[in-house]
Every structure is written in structure tokens, then in C-alpha cells.
Short mmCIF file of C-alpha atoms and ligand atoms in Angstrom, two decimals:
data_model
loop_
_atom_site.label_atom_id
_atom_site.label_comp_id
_atom_site.label_asym_id
_atom_site.label_seq_id
_atom_site.Cartn_x
_atom_site.Cartn_y
_atom_site.Cartn_z
CA MET A 1 0.00 0.00 0.00
CA ASP A 2 2.65 2.47 1.03
CA ARG A 3 4.76 1.64 -1.99
CA GLN A 4 1.91 2.22 -4.38
CA VAL A 5 1.25 5.58 -2.97
CA ILE A 6 4.87 6.60 -3.24
CA TYR A 7 5.00 5.32 -6.80
CA ALA A 8 2.02 7.30 -7.81
CA ASP A 9 3.52 10.41 -6.32
CA LEU A 10 6.69 9.83 -8.19
CA THR A 11 5.01 9.32 -11.54
CA VAL A 12 3.03 12.48 -11.09
CA SER A 13 6.13 14.47 -10.33
CA ARG A 14 8.05 12.80 -13.13
CA ASP A 15 5.31 13.46 -15.67
CA SER A 16 4.76 17.03 -14.70
CA GLY A 17 8.47 17.70 -14.45
CA PRO A 18 9.42 18.09 -18.13
CA GLU A 19 6.01 19.49 -19.17
CA SER A 20 6.05 22.26 -16.60
CA SER A 21 8.56 24.25 -18.67
CA SER A 22 6.51 24.42 -21.90
CA PRO A 23 2.85 25.18 -20.89
CA SER A 24 3.73 27.62 -18.17
CA SER A 25 6.00 29.51 -20.59
CA LEU A 26 2.99 30.83 -22.57
CA PRO A 27 1.24 32.91 -19.84
CA ARG A 28 4.68 33.93 -18.62
CA ASP A 29 5.36 35.48 -22.02
CA ILE A 30 2.25 37.61 -21.83
CA CYS A 31 2.96 38.75 -18.34
CA GLN A 32 6.50 39.47 -19.19
CA GLY A 33 5.62 41.92 -21.92
CA PRO A 34 7.09 45.41 -21.71
CA ARG A 35 6.20 47.33 -18.60
CA TRP A 36 4.22 50.04 -20.44
CA HIS A 37 2.09 47.25 -21.93
CA GLN A 38 1.09 46.03 -18.49
CA PHE A 39 0.50 49.56 -17.37
CA ALA A 40 -1.72 50.25 -20.38
CA LEU A 41 -3.68 47.10 -19.62
CA LYS A 42 -4.26 48.20 -16.03
CA LEU A 43 -5.19 51.68 -17.17
CA GLY A 44 -7.66 50.20 -19.65
CA CYS A 45 -9.19 48.04 -16.96
CA ALA A 46 -9.50 51.03 -14.66
CA GLY A 47 -11.08 53.04 -17.49
CA VAL A 48 -13.65 50.35 -18.22
CA THR A 49 -14.43 50.02 -14.51
CA LEU A 50 -14.93 53.77 -14.20
CA LEU A 51 -17.15 53.80 -17.28
CA VAL A 52 -19.32 50.98 -15.91
CA LEU A 53 -19.58 52.75 -12.55
CA ALA A 54 -20.49 56.00 -14.28
CA VAL A 55 -23.21 54.28 -16.32
CA ILE A 56 -24.61 52.61 -13.18
CA GLY A 57 -24.49 55.90 -11.30
CA LEU A 58 -26.19 57.74 -14.13
CA THR A 59 -28.90 55.09 -14.40
CA ILE A 60 -29.59 55.27 -10.67
CA THR A 61 -29.72 59.06 -10.80
CA VAL A 62 -32.13 59.06 -13.74
CA MET A 63 -34.36 56.47 -12.07
CA PHE A 64 -34.31 58.47 -8.86
CA LEU A 65 -35.25 61.69 -10.69
CA ILE A 66 -38.08 59.98 -12.56
CA GLN A 67 -39.43 58.56 -9.32
CA LYS A 68 -39.04 61.89 -7.55
CA SER A 69 -40.85 63.80 -10.28
CA SER A 70 -43.70 61.31 -10.31
CA ILE A 71 -44.00 61.63 -6.53
CA GLU A 72 -44.02 65.41 -6.84
CA LYS A 73 -46.60 65.22 -9.61
CA SER A 74 -48.90 63.03 -7.56
CA SER A 75 -48.55 65.33 -4.56
CA VAL A 76 -49.51 68.24 -6.80
CA ASP A 77 -52.52 66.19 -7.90
CA VAL A 78 -53.48 65.62 -4.28
CA GLN A 79 -53.13 69.33 -3.55
CA GLN A 80 -55.20 70.22 -6.59
CA ASN A 81 -57.86 67.72 -5.60
CA ARG A 82 -57.82 69.13 -2.11
CA SER A 83 -58.25 72.71 -3.27
CA GLU A 84 -61.07 71.68 -5.59
CA THR A 85 -62.97 69.92 -2.85
CA THR A 86 -62.40 72.41 -0.02
CA GLU A 87 -64.44 75.09 -1.76
CA SER A 88 -67.63 74.05 0.01
CA PRO A 89 -66.65 71.56 2.73
CA GLY A 90 -65.37 73.35 5.80
CA LEU A 91 -68.54 75.43 5.62
CA SER A 92 -71.66 74.64 7.60
CA GLU A 93 -74.48 72.65 6.03
CA CYS A 94 -77.55 74.58 4.93
CA PRO A 95 -80.71 74.26 7.07
CA GLU A 96 -83.51 72.03 5.86
CA SER A 97 -85.34 73.40 2.78
CA TRP A 98 -82.45 75.82 2.07
CA GLN A 99 -80.18 75.14 -0.89
CA SER A 100 -76.45 75.64 -0.95
CA LEU A 101 -75.08 78.02 -3.54
CA GLN A 102 -71.31 78.51 -3.36
CA LYS A 103 -70.70 80.11 0.04
CA LYS A 104 -74.37 80.86 0.69
CA CYS A 105 -77.56 79.11 1.58
CA VAL A 106 -80.59 80.32 -0.33
CA LEU A 107 -84.31 79.89 0.27
CA PHE A 108 -87.01 80.26 -2.37
CA SER A 109 -90.26 81.31 -0.72
CA GLN A 110 -93.44 79.33 -1.19
CA GLY A 111 -95.87 82.21 -0.72
CA ILE A 112 -95.97 85.71 -2.17
CA ASP A 113 -95.77 89.07 -0.43
CA LEU A 114 -94.85 92.76 -0.72
CA TRP A 115 -91.15 93.60 -0.95
CA ASN A 116 -90.99 95.07 2.58
CA ASN A 117 -92.66 91.97 4.05
CA SER A 118 -90.27 89.70 2.16
CA LEU A 119 -87.42 91.69 3.65
CA SER A 120 -88.73 91.24 7.18
CA TYR A 121 -89.49 87.55 6.58
CA CYS A 122 -85.83 86.92 5.66
CA SER A 123 -84.61 88.78 8.74
CA THR A 124 -86.76 86.58 10.97
CA LYS A 125 -84.83 83.62 9.46
CA GLU A 126 -81.53 85.32 10.33
CA SER A 127 -80.95 86.06 6.66
CA SER A 128 -81.47 88.85 4.12
CA LEU A 129 -83.02 89.19 0.69
CA LEU A 130 -80.70 87.93 -2.03
CA LEU A 131 -77.65 90.01 -2.98
CA ILE A 132 -76.05 89.11 -6.30
CA GLN A 133 -72.29 89.38 -6.36
CA ASP A 134 -71.55 88.58 -10.00
CA GLN A 135 -72.71 87.01 -13.27
CA GLU A 136 -71.71 83.57 -12.09
CA GLU A 137 -73.89 83.80 -8.99
CA LEU A 138 -76.79 85.06 -11.11
CA ARG A 139 -76.35 82.13 -13.48
CA LEU A 140 -76.30 79.64 -10.60
CA ILE A 141 -79.36 81.12 -8.91
CA ARG A 142 -81.26 80.98 -12.18
CA LYS A 143 -80.32 77.33 -12.58
CA LEU A 144 -82.21 76.68 -9.34
CA MET A 145 -85.41 78.31 -10.67
CA LYS A 146 -87.81 75.79 -12.08
CA ASP A 147 -90.57 77.96 -13.51
CA LYS A 148 -89.61 80.56 -16.09
CA ALA A 149 -92.61 82.81 -15.42
CA ILE A 150 -92.09 83.47 -11.72
CA ASN A 151 -90.49 86.66 -10.41
CA PHE A 152 -88.64 86.70 -7.10
CA TRP A 153 -87.90 89.77 -5.02
CA ILE A 154 -84.21 90.37 -4.36
CA GLY A 155 -82.47 92.78 -1.98
CA LEU A 156 -82.35 95.69 -4.40
CA ASN A 157 -84.55 98.80 -4.58
CA PHE A 158 -84.54 102.24 -6.13
CA ALA A 159 -83.06 104.69 -3.65
CA LEU A 160 -85.04 107.92 -3.37
CA LEU A 161 -82.19 110.16 -2.36
CA GLU A 162 -79.51 108.98 -4.74
CA LYS A 163 -81.88 108.08 -7.57
CA LYS A 164 -79.95 104.86 -8.13
CA TRP A 165 -80.51 101.15 -7.64
CA LYS A 166 -79.10 100.22 -4.28
CA TRP A 167 -78.51 96.84 -2.62
CA ILE A 168 -79.84 96.50 0.92
CA ASN A 169 -76.23 96.28 2.18
CA GLY A 170 -75.76 99.92 1.08
CA SER A 171 -73.79 99.37 -2.17
CA PHE A 172 -75.02 100.64 -5.52
CA LEU A 173 -75.82 98.29 -8.36
CA ASN A 174 -73.17 97.61 -10.97
CA SER A 175 -75.24 97.51 -14.16
CA ALA A 176 -72.76 95.04 -15.70
CA ILE A 177 -74.14 92.42 -13.32
CA LEU A 178 -77.84 93.11 -13.70
CA LYS A 179 -79.81 95.12 -16.29
CA ILE A 180 -83.17 96.09 -14.90
CA LYS A 181 -86.16 96.33 -17.21
CA GLY A 182 -88.76 98.97 -16.41
CA TYR A 183 -88.74 102.40 -14.84
CA ASP A 184 -86.13 103.80 -12.51
CA GLU A 185 -88.54 105.42 -10.10
CA GLU A 186 -89.55 105.84 -6.48
CA ASN A 187 -91.10 102.95 -4.63
CA ASN A 188 -89.77 100.47 -7.12
CA CYS A 189 -88.02 97.28 -6.13
CA ALA A 190 -86.17 94.69 -8.20
CA SER A 191 -87.20 91.16 -8.98
CA ILE A 192 -85.51 88.49 -11.06
CA SER A 193 -86.82 85.64 -13.15
CA LYS A 194 -85.00 82.90 -15.01
CA THR A 195 -84.47 85.23 -17.95
CA ALA A 196 -84.63 88.87 -16.82
CA ALA A 197 -84.64 91.44 -14.01
CA TYR A 198 -87.55 93.85 -13.51
CA SER A 199 -88.37 97.08 -11.79
CA GLU A 200 -91.73 96.61 -10.08
CA ASP A 201 -93.87 98.56 -7.64
CA CYS A 202 -92.66 97.48 -4.19
CA SER A 203 -96.26 96.82 -3.15
CA THR A 204 -96.63 94.09 -5.75
CA ASP A 205 -96.94 90.55 -4.42
CA ASN A 206 -94.06 88.32 -5.49
CA LYS A 207 -92.19 85.30 -4.30
CA TRP A 208 -88.76 86.11 -2.92
CA ILE A 209 -85.29 84.65 -2.25
CA CYS A 210 -83.52 84.84 1.10
CA GLN A 211 -79.81 84.26 1.55
CA LYS A 212 -77.43 83.63 4.40
CA GLU A 213 -73.68 83.11 4.43
CA ARG A 214 -72.44 79.66 5.28
CA ASN A 215 -70.21 79.79 8.33
CA PRO A 216 -66.85 78.01 8.52
CA VAL A 217 -67.12 74.86 10.60
CA ILE A 218 -64.90 75.66 13.56
CA ASN A 219 -63.69 72.15 14.48
CA LYS A 220 -62.59 71.46 10.88
CA VAL A 221 -60.45 74.59 10.52
CA CYS A 222 -56.69 73.91 10.30
CA PRO A 223 -54.87 74.79 13.56
CA ASP A 224 -52.21 76.88 11.79
CA SER A 225 -54.63 79.10 9.84
C1 NAG B 301 -57.35 63.77 -8.46
O1 NAG B 301 -58.63 63.80 -9.02
C2 NAG B 301 -58.69 63.25 -10.32
C3 NAG B 301 -60.13 63.37 -10.80
O2 NAG B 301 -60.67 64.59 -10.39
C4 NAG B 301 -58.25 61.78 -10.29
O3 NAG B 301 -58.27 61.25 -11.59
C5 NAG B 301 -56.87 61.68 -9.71
O4 NAG B 301 -56.52 60.33 -9.58
C6 NAG B 301 -56.82 62.36 -8.35
N1 NAG B 301 -55.46 62.32 -7.90
C7 NAG B 301 -55.12 61.91 -6.67
C8 NAG B 301 -53.67 61.90 -6.39
O5 NAG B 301 -55.96 61.63 -5.83
C1 NAG B 302 -95.00 96.96 4.30
O1 NAG B 302 -95.72 98.00 3.68
C2 NAG B 302 -97.13 97.94 3.90
C3 NAG B 302 -97.78 99.07 3.17
O2 NAG B 302 -97.05 99.51 2.08
C4 NAG B 302 -97.43 98.03 5.38
O3 NAG B 302 -98.80 97.89 5.62
C5 NAG B 302 -96.69 96.95 6.14
O4 NAG B 302 -96.84 97.11 7.51
C6 NAG B 302 -95.22 97.02 5.79
N1 NAG B 302 -94.59 95.86 6.41
C7 NAG B 302 -93.50 96.00 7.17
C8 NAG B 302 -92.91 94.74 7.71
O5 NAG B 302 -93.00 97.07 7.42
C1 NAG B 303 -73.27 94.45 -1.24
O1 NAG B 303 -73.73 93.44 -2.10
C2 NAG B 303 -73.29 93.56 -3.45
C3 NAG B 303 -73.95 92.47 -4.25
O2 NAG B 303 -73.67 91.20 -3.73
C4 NAG B 303 -71.77 93.47 -3.49
O3 NAG B 303 -71.32 93.65 -4.80
C5 NAG B 303 -71.18 94.53 -2.59
O4 NAG B 303 -69.77 94.36 -2.54
C6 NAG B 303 -71.75 94.43 -1.21
N1 NAG B 303 -71.28 95.56 -0.43
C7 NAG B 303 -70.81 95.43 0.80
C8 NAG B 303 -70.41 96.69 1.48
O5 NAG B 303 -70.70 94.34 1.36
#
């Protein structure tokens, strides 16, 4: 047993002995090239490595930027959605039988009455006769009117002293908002229908529209505002 093992060892060493000079001479030749050759090889390797790293780095940066911009975009979306929806929420609900119209609640009367009685009816409901801020509000209020033929008193009458149409809050009418058909004369009050605005004797019986501002809901207000 021992002899066999020794023999095997010997043959291996004998076989590999003469061969070892020829095969190992090939890689040795390459490695033994001129020094600048080796140096160039190393430099090339370093260059390739740097290039690969740069490409990886660039890819990561681009991916990061894309992700970041999409996150920013979606947060802008959320903000936009928020600002679209907060226009009416945050304000109190309108009482039963009142309708919400932007930042107001409005009530269309069932019965008819003189302008002065309409005015006092609204004040008993902690409201006033309708004031119309702009064309948009006029358009929206008209959308709520079902019957074309009905006139509703609003909070506008012809002021004796100034000889001008005056809102009940004390401001004068801007005729760009409302053109009133009929005479500009004493004891006339304004009514609106789905299609027009009229000057009528204040002692005419009409339906009317009351308004009240919707209050901000206190427990929903942001703490830092
Ligand atoms: C914002 O609202 C629009 C529709 O109004 C919807 O398509 C979009 O997904 C919403 N965005 C977010 C981030 O909620
Ligand atoms: C409204 O005017 C009529 C007469 O024009 C009068 O009888 C009535 O008392 C007035 N109503 C109010 C609330 O002032
Ligand atoms: C009175 O109401 C009119 C119509 O809504 C509005 O244009 C005006 O600014 C208001 N004036 C005051 C002092 O609130």
C-alpha cells in the first residue's frame, strides 16, 4: 500500500516535471511583456471600470429623478384635488329646505308678499333678501329656478335720495351684473326671473329669495390658519 502511494507520487512528479517548462511559458510570455504594456492594460481596466460605474451611477440618478418627479406630480394632484374639494366643505351645512349656492344658503319662498314683508321675513330667518355678487352667482341662482314665469324679489330697490338702484347692504348696483327692465322710479323694487330682471312697484306681491352666508365649521379649521 505504502509503496503504491509513493510510486504514484513519483510518476506524477516525473510526468509534470518536463512538461512544466513548456505550458507555463505561454502565460509567462504575456505577463513578461514590456512594462508600459502592463501599465496600459491596467489603465484600460480602470477606465472600463470607471465607465461601468459612471453608467450605473447615471442610471440610478435618472431612475431616482423619474421617481421623484412622479411623486411630486402626484402630490400636486393631491393638492389640486384638495383645493377643488375644499371650496364648500369646511362650511356649515344649509338648514332644511335651504339650498347651498357657493358660500351661501338660499331659500325660495313658497308664498308671495310685498317687498318690505319679504325683507322682514328673511330677517326673521336670520338672513337677508338675495344680494347678487356677479354674473356667475346670477347664473347659478337661475339654474335653481324651475318655472320661467315666476319673479322673485331680491335685496335691491330704487333709492329715493340717490336716484340709483341700491342693494340693501348699502352698495349701488353695478349695471354690468344686472340690467333692470322697467322704470327707474320711487317705490320700485327689483325682482328676477329665469331670464330677466324687472323694476316693479314694491307693493306688488311676489315670491322672494332669502340668503345667508355659510359659516366656517370651527372644528374642521386647520390649527395653523
Ligand atoms: C385627483 O382627481 C382626479 C379626478 O378629479 C383623479 O383622476 C386623480 O386620480 C386624483 N389624484 C389623486 C392623487 O388623488
Ligand atoms: C309693508 O308696507 C305695507 C304698506 O305699504 C305696510 O302695511 C306693512 O306694515 C309694511 N310691512 C313692514 C314689515 O313694514
Ligand atoms: C353688497 O352686495 C353687493 C352684491 O352682492 C356686493 O357687490 C357689494 O360688494 C356688497 N357691499 C358690501 C359693502 O358688502
